XYZ file of N, CA and C in Angstrom:
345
model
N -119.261 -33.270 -64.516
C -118.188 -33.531 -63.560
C -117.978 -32.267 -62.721
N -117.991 -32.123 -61.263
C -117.711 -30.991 -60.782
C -116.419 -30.926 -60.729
N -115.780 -29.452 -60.176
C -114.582 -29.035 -60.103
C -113.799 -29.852 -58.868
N -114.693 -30.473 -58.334
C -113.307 -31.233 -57.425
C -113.200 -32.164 -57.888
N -114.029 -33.138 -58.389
C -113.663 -34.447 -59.080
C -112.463 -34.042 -60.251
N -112.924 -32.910 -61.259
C -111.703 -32.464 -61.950
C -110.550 -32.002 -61.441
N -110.361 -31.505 -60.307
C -109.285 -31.143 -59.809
C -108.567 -32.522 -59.698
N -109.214 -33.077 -58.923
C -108.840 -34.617 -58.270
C -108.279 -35.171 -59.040
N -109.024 -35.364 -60.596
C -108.414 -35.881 -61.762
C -107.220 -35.906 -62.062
N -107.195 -34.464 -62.345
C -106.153 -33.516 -62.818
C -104.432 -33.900 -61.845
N -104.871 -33.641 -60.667
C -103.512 -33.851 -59.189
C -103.444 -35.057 -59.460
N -104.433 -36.341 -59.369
C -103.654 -38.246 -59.533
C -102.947 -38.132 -61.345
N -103.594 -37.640 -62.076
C -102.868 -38.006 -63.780
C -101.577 -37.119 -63.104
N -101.189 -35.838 -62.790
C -100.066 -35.047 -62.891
C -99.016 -36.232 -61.920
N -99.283 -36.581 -60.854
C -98.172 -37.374 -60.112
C -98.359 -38.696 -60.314
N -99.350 -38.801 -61.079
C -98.641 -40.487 -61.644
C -97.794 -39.831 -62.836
N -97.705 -39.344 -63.869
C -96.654 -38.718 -64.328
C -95.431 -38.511 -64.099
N -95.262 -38.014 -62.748
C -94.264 -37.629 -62.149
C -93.224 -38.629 -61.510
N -93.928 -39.995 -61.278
C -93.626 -40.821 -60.875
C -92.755 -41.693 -61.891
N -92.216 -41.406 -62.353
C -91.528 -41.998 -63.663
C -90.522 -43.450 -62.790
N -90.747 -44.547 -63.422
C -90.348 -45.580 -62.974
C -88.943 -45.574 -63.121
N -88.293 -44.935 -64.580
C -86.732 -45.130 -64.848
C -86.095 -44.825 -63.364
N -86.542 -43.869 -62.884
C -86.223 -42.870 -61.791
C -85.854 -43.735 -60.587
N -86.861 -44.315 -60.112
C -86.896 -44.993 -59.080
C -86.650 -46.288 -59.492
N -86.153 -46.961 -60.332
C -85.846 -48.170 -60.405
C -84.360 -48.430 -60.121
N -83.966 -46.998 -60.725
C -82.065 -46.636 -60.755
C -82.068 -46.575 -59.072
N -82.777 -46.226 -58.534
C -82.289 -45.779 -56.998
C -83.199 -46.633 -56.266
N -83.656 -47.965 -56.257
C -83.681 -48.944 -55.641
C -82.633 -50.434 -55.403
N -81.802 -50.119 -56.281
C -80.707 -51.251 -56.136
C -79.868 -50.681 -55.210
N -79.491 -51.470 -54.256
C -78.477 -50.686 -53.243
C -76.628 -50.728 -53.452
N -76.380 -51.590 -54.710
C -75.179 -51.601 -55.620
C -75.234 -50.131 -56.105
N -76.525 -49.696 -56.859
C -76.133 -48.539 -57.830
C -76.419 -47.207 -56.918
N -76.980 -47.153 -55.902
C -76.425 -46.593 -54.989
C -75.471 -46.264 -54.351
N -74.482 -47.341 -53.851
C -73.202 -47.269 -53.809
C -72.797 -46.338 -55.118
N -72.754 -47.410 -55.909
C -72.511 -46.023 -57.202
C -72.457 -44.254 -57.863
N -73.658 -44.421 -57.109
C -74.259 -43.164 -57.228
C -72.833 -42.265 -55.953
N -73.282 -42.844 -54.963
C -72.289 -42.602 -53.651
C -70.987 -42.120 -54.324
N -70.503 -42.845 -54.755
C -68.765 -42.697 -55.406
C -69.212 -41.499 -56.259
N -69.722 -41.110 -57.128
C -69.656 -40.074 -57.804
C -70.014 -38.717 -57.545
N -71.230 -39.015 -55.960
C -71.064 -37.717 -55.534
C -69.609 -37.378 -54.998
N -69.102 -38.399 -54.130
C -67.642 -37.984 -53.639
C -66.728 -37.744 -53.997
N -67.055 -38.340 -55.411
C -65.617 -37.832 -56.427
C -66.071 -36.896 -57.677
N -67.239 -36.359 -57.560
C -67.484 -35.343 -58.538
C -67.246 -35.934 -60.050
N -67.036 -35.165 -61.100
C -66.696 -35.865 -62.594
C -65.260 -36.550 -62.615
N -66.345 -37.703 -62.917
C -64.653 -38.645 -62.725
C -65.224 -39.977 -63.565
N -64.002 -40.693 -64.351
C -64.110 -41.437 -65.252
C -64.574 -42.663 -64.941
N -64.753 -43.913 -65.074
C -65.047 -45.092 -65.144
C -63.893 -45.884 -64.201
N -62.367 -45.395 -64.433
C -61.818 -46.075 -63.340
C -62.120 -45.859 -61.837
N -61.650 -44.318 -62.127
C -61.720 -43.794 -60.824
C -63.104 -44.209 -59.798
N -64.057 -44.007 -60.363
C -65.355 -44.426 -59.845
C -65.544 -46.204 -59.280
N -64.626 -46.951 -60.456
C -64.625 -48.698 -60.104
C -63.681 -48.483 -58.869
N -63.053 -48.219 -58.586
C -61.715 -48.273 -57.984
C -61.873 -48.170 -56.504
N -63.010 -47.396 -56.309
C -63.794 -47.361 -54.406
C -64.858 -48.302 -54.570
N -65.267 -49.025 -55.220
C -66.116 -50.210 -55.586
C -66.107 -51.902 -55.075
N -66.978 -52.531 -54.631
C -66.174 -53.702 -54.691
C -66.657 -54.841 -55.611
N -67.649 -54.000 -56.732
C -67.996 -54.435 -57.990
C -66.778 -54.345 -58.888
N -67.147 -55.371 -59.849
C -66.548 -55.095 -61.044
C -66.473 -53.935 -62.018
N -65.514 -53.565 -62.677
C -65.558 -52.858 -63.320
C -67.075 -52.738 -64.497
N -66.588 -53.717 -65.242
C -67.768 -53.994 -66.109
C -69.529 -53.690 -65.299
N -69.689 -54.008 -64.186
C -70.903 -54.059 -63.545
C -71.252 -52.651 -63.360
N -70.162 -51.733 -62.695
C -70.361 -49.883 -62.217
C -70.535 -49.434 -63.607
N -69.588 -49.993 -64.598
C -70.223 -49.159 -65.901
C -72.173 -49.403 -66.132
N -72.374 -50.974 -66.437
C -73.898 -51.432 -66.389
C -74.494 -49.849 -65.219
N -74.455 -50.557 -63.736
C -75.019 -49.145 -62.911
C -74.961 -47.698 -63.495
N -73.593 -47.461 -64.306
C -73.846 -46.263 -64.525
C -74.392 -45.822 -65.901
N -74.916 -46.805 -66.119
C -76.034 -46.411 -68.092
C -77.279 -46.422 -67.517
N -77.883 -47.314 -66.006
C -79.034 -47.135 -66.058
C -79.090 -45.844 -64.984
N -78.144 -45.379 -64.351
C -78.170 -43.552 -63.596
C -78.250 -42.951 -64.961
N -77.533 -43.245 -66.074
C -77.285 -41.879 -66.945
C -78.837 -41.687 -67.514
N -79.610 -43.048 -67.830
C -80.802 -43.331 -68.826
C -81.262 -42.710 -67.994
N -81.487 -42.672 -66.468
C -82.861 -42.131 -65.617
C -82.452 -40.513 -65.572
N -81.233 -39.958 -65.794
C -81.371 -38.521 -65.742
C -80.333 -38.242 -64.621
N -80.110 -38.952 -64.069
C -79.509 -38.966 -62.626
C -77.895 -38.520 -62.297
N -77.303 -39.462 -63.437
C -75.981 -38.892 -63.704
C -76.044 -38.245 -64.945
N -74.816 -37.356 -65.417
C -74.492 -37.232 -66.980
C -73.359 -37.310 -67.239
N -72.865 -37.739 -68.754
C -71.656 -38.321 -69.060
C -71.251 -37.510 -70.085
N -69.967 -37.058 -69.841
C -69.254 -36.464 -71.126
C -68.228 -36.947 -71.356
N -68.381 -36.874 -73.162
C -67.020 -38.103 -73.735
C -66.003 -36.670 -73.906
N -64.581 -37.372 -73.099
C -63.643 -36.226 -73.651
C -62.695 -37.822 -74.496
N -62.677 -37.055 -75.899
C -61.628 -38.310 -77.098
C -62.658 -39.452 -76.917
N -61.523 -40.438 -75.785
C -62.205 -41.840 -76.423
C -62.721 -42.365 -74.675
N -62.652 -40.977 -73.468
C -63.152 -41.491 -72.455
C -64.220 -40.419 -71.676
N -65.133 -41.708 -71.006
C -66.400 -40.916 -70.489
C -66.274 -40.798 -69.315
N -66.860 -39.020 -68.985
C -66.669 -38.727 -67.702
C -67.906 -38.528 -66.993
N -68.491 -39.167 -65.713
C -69.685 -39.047 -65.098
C -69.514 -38.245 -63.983
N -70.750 -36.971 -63.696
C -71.041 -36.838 -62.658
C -72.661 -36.636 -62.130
N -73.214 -36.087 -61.180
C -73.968 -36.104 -60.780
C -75.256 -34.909 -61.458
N -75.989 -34.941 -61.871
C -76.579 -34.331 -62.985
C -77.597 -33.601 -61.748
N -77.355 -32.760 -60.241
C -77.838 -32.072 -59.416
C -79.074 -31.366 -59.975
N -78.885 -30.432 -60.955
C -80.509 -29.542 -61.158
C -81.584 -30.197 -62.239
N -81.243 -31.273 -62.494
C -81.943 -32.556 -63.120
C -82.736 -33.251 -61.903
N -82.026 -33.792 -60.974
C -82.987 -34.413 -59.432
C -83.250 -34.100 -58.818
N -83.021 -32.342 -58.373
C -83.516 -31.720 -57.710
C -85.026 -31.296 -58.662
N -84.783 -30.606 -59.944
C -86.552 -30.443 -60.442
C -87.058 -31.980 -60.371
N -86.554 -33.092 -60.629
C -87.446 -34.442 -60.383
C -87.977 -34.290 -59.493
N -87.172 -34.299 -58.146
C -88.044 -34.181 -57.291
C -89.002 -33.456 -56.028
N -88.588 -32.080 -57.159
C -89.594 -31.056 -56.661
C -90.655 -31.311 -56.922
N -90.612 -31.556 -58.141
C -91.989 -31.784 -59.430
C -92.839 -33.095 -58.710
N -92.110 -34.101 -58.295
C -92.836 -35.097 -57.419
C -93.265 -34.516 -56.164
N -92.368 -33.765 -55.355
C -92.661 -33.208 -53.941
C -94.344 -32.156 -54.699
N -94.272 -31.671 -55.287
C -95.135 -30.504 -56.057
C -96.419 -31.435 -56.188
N -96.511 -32.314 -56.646
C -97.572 -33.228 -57.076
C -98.444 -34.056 -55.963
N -97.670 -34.394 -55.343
C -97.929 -35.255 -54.174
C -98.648 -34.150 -53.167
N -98.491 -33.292 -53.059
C -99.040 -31.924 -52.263
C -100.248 -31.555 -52.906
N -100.442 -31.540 -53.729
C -101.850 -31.188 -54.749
C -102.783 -32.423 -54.299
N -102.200 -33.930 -54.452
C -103.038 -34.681 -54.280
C -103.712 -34.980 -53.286
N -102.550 -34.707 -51.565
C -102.747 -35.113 -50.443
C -104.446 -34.856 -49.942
N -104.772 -34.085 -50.056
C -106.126 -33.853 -50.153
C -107.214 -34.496 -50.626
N -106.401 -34.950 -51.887
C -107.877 -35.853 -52.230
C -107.739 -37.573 -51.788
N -106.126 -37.829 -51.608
C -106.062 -39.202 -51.113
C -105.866 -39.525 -49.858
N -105.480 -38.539 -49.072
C -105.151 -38.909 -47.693
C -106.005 -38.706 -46.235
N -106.319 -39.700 -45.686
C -107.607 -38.861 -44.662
C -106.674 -38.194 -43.643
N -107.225 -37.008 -43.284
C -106.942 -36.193 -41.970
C -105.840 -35.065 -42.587
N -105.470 -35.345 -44.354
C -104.640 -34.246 -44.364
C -105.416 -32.445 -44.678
N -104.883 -31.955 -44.652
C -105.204 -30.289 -44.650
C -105.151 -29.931 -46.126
């Protein structure tokens, strides 16, 4: 195998990796978006506060917000018997460096006319 086919290898396995589906599955619904929305604007803030600029149900923004917390996206801290979400920033920013990072390695071997 020469070194570019291994390189080549190497750049498609690293950003299909990178490509983690939890990730992008949370931030294709345009509900949990909204979601997402409310919690940047309101920073750590509980389950009401977050339903309350919503025009979901309560019950539903909680659902949205287990599959942000599962993908990494938000994080939740229990204070007693209530959970507080906010935006889990140096978690999606390395996501998606690490994707921006990957996709740059590959461009070369998948894209015609790139540099």
């Amino acid at each position: 195998m020469t070194d570019r086919i291994l390189h080549r290898t190497r750049a498609i396995d690293a950003a299909i990796e990178s490509l983690d589906g939890a990730f992008f599955k949370a931030l294709c619904e345009p509900s949990r978006v909204a979601v997402l929305k409310r919690v940047m604007q309101l920073g750590r803030a509980d389950i009401g506060e977050i339903a309350q600029g919503l025009p979901q149900e309560r019950s539903v923004v909680s659902r949205h917000l287990q599959v942000l917390l599962e993908a990494g996206i938000v994080r939740g801290t229990k204070v007693s018997r209530q959970m507080f979400y906010e935006v889990d920033g140096p978690a999606v920013v390395a996501r998606l460096e690490a994707i921006l990072e990957h996709m740059k390695s590959l461009t070369p071997f998948c894209c015609p006319g790139a540099s």
